[in-house]
XYZ file of C-alpha atoms in Angstrom:
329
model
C 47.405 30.562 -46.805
C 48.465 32.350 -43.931
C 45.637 32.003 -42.268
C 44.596 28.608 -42.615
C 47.845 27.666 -41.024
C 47.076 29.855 -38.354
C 43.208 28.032 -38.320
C 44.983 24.815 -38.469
C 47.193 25.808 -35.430
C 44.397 27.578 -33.443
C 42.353 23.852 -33.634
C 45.540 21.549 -32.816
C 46.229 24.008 -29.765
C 42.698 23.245 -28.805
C 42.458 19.962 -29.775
C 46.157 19.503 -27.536
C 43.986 20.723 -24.515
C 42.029 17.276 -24.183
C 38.342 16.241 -24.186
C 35.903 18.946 -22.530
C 34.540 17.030 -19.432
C 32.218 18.477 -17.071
C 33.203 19.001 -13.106
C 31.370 20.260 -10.173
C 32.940 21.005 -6.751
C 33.374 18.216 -4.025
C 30.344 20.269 -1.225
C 29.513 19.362 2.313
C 26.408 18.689 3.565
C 23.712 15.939 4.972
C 23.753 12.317 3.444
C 21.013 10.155 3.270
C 20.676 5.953 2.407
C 17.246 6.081 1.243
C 14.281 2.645 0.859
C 12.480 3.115 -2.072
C 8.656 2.383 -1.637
C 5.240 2.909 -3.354
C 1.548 2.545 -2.171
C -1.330 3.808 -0.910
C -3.395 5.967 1.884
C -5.559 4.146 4.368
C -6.967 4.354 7.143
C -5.237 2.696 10.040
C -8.523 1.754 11.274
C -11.365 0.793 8.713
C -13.475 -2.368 7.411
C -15.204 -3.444 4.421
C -18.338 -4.518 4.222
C -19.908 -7.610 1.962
C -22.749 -9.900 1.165
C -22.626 -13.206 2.289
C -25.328 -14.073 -0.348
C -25.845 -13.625 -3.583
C -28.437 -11.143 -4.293
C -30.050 -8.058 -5.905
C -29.963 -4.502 -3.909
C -33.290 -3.360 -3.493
C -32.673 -0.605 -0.659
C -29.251 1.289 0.110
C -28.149 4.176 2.248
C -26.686 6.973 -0.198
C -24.557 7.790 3.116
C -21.254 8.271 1.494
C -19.200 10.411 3.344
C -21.552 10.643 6.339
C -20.941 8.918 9.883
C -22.735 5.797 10.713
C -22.974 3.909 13.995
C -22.415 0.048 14.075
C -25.538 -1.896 13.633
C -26.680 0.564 10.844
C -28.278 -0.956 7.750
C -26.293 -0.058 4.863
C -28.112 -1.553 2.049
C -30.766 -4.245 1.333
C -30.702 -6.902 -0.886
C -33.988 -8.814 -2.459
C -34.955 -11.520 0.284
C -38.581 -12.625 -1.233
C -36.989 -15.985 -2.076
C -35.523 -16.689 1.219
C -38.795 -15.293 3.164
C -40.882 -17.716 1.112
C -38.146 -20.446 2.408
C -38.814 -19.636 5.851
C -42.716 -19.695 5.265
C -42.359 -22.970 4.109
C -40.938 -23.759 7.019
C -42.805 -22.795 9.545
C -45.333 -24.365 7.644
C -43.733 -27.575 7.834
C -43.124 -27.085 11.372
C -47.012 -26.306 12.392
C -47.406 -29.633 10.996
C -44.683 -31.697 12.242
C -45.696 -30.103 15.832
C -48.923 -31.454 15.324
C -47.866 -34.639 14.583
C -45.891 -34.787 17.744
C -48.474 -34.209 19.807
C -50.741 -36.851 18.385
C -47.799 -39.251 18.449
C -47.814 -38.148 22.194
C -51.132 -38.908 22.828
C -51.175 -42.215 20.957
C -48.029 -43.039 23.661
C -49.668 -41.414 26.858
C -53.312 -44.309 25.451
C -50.800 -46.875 24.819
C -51.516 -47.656 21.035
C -48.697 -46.357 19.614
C -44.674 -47.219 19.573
C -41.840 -45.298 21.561
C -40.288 -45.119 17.862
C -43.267 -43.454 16.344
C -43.090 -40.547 19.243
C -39.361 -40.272 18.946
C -39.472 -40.160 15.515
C -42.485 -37.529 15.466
C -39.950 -35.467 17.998
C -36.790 -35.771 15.379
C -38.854 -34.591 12.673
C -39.787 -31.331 14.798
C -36.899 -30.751 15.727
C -35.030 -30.741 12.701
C -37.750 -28.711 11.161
C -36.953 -26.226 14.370
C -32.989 -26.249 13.338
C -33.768 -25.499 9.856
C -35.887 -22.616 10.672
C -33.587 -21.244 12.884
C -30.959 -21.631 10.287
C -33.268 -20.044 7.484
C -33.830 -17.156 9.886
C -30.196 -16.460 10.466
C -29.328 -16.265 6.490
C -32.097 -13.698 6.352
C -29.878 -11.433 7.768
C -27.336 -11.970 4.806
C -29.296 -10.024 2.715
C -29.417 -6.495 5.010
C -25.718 -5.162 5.109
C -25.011 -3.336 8.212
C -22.060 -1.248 9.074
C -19.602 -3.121 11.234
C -18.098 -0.525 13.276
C -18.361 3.318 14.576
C -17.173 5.556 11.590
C -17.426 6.886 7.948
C -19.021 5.209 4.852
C -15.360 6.539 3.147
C -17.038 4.600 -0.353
C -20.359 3.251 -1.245
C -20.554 0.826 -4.232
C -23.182 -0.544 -6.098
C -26.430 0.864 -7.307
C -30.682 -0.470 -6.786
C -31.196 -3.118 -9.493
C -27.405 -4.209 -8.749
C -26.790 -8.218 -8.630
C -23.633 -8.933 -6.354
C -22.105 -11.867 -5.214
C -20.781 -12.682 -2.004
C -17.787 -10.619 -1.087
C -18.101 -8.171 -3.063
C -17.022 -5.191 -1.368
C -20.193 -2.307 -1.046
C -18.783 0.075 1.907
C -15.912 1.191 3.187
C -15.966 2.346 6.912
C -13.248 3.720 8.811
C -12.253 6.634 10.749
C -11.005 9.453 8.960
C -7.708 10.073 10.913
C -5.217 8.708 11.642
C -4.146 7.723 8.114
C -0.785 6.071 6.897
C 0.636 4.815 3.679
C 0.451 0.796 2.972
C 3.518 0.562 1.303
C 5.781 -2.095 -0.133
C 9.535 -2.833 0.340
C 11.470 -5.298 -1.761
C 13.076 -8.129 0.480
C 16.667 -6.813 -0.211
C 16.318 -3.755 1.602
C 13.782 -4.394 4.154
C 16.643 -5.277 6.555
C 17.582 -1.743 6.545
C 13.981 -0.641 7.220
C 13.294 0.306 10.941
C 10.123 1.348 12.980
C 10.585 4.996 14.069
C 12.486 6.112 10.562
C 10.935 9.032 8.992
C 10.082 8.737 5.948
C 9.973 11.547 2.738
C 6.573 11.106 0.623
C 5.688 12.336 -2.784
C 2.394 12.309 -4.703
C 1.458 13.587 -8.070
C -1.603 15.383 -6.305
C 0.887 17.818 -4.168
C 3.595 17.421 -6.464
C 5.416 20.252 -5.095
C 5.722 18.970 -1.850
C 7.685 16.607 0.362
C 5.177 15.242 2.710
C 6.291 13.226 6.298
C 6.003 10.432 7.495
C 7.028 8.054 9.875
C 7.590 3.689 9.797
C 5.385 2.772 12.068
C 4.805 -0.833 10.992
C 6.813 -3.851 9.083
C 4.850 -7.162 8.806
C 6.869 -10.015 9.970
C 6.229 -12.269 7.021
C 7.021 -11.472 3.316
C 5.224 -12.244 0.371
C 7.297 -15.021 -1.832
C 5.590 -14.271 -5.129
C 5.790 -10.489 -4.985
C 9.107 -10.718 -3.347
C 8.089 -7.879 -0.919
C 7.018 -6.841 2.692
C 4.758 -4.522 3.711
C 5.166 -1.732 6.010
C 3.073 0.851 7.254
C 3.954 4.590 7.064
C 2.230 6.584 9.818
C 0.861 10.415 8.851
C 0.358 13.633 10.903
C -2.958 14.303 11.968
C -2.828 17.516 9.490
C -1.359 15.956 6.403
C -2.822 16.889 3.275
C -3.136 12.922 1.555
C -6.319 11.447 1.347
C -7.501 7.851 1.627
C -6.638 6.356 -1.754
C -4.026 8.268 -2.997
C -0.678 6.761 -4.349
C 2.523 7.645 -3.019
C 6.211 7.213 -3.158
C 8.150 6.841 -0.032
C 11.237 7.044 0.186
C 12.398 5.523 3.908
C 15.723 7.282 5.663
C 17.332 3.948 6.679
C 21.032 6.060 7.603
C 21.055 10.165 7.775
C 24.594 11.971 8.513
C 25.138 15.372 8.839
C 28.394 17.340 7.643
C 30.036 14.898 5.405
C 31.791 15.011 1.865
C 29.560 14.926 -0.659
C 29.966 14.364 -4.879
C 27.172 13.289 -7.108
C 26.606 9.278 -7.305
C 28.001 9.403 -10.788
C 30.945 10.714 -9.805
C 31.639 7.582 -8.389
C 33.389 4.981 -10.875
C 34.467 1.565 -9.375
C 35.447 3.130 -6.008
C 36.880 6.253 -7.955
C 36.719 9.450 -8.347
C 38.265 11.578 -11.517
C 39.603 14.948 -10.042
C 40.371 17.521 -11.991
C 44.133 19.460 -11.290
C 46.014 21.408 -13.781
C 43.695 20.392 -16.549
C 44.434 16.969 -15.671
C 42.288 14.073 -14.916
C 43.601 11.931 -11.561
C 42.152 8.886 -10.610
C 41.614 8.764 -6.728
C 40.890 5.596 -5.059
C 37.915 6.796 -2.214
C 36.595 5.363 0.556
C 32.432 5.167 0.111
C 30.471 5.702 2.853
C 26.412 6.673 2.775
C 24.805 5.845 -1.123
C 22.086 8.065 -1.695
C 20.177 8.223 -4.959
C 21.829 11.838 -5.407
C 24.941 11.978 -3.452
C 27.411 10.110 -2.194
C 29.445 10.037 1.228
C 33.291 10.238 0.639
C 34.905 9.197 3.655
C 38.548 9.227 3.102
C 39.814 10.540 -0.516
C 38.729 13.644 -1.402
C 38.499 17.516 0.170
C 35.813 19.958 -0.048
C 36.576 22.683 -2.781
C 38.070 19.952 -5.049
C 36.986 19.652 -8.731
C 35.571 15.948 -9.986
C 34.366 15.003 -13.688
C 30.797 14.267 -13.040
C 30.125 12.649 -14.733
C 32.608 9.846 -14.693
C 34.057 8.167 -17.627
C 35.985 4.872 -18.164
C 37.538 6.653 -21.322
C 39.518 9.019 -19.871
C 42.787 7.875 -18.615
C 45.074 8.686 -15.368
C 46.985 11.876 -16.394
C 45.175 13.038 -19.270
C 45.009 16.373 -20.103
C 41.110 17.674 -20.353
C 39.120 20.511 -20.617
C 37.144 21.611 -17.788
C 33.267 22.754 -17.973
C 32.134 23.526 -14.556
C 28.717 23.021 -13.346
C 27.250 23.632 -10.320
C 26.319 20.969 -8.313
C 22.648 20.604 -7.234
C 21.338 20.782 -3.411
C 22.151 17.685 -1.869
């Protein structure tokens, strides 16, 4: 009996002491307002290449990954239909020249009609224009590379139908690259060209890769409700053209401040620990990052906050402390 009183005693002592809470120590150290972004490697200067015509491929390059000089045929597509075309043509023109001339001669002899010969001319003529026109959509169907660089991705195999625009090559220059990222409207205000930027990828996922804004576009995209910008790379970065990233932008950097963890933060707040005693402490907030946050006025370095917070526990309460450390800011 004894000791079951003494049990009972031991738990109301403990229970007396309050709700166990855990608290970390109020650090110093750099803050950061970060611009969440995601997207992609490219080149900053490439082009794609397409068929204007609808057609099968008959002939291409296999040059994937190997330089190529503007003007270079890429790949072929079957043209037997639009040759034949032109044939046709020319046939029609042979004839319709031949006809002119007569009509001339009739003119020059006097037994035939100004109409006749002009006619006779119209006829060659638009034979001419459609030959020239036939001859200039022959060239739809060989796809040459349209500038100086690298076939970075070759599409599409022999036997292949396509349709126009579909995209066959990719040509660019290998470096410089950057990441074609984008920004949701509400923060792109705080996006500027020149901040350096943090980037992570599942391919180095051990590393935090830089970067630098280097381009915003001017004009948003209403549907998407986003703007793109353009995240310049070192000439010796790792990423490779395709590759996903996150970005996060620094928009604001300061070094030296107060620092707690973001949920330490409660409407303005911050729960400090004294004398196994929760106090709420109206702060002044300065930098939000997604980690830490910037405590301007309201709190000292060394001091103990619950983190983290809790609307349950009330000003003055008596509380348990279990002390963690804080993570790197």
């Amino acid at each position: 009996m004894v000791l079951f009183a003494a049990a009972l005693a031991a738990i109301a002592w403990w229970l007396s002491r309050g709700p166990a809470i855990t608290v970390v120590r109020v650090t110093r150290g750099a803050a950061a307002e970060i611009v969440y972004a995601t997207g992609s490697v490219e080149p900053e200067t490439w082009s794609r290449s397409t068929p204007l015509v609808r057609g099968r491929i008959i002939e291409r390059c296999r040059c994937e990954g190997k330089p190529v000089r503007a003007g270079d045929m890429l790949a072929r597509l079957d043209d037997k239909e639009a040759q034949a075309a032109l044939n046709d043509l020319r046939a029609q023109e042979e004839f319709q020249h031949r006809e002119f001339d007569r009509q001339a001669q009739l003119l020059a002899r006097g037994v035939a009609t100004s109409q006749a010969y002009q006619r006779a001319e119209t006829d060659l003529a638009r034979i001419r224009a459609q030959i020239a026109a036939q001859t200039q959509r022959l060239e739809y169907y060989r796809l040459v590379a349209p500038m100086d660089g690298t076939v970075l991705k070759e599409d599409g195999e022999v036997g292949d139908m396509v349709d126009p625009g579909t995209i066959l090559y990719r040509i660019g220059l290998e470096k410089p690259l950057w990441v074609v990222a984008e920004v949701n409207e509400e923060d792109i205000p705080r996006v500027r060209v020149g901040q350096k930027a943090l980037l992570r990828t599942d391919a180095f996922a051990n590393q935090v890769l830089a970067g630098s804004v280097k381009q915003i576009t001017p004009a948003g995209d209403p549907v998407s409700k986003t703007f793109r910008v353009r995240v310049g790379l070192p000439d010796d970065t790792p990423l490779r053209v395709g590759m996903s990233v996150e970005a996060n932008i620094v928009s604001r950097e300061k070094p030296d401040v107060i620092l707690v963890p973001a949920n330490a933060v409660i409407n303005n707040s911050l729960l400090l620990i004294e004398n196994d005693r929760a106090r709420l402490r109206k702060v002044e907030i300065g930098i939000r990052g997604t980690g830490f946050v910037e405590i301007v006025e309201g709190a000292s370095e060394g001091e103990l906050v619950a983190s983290p917070a809790t609307a349950n526990i009330k000003n003055g309460s008596r509380v348990r402390s279990l002390q963690m450390e804080p993570a790197a800011p």
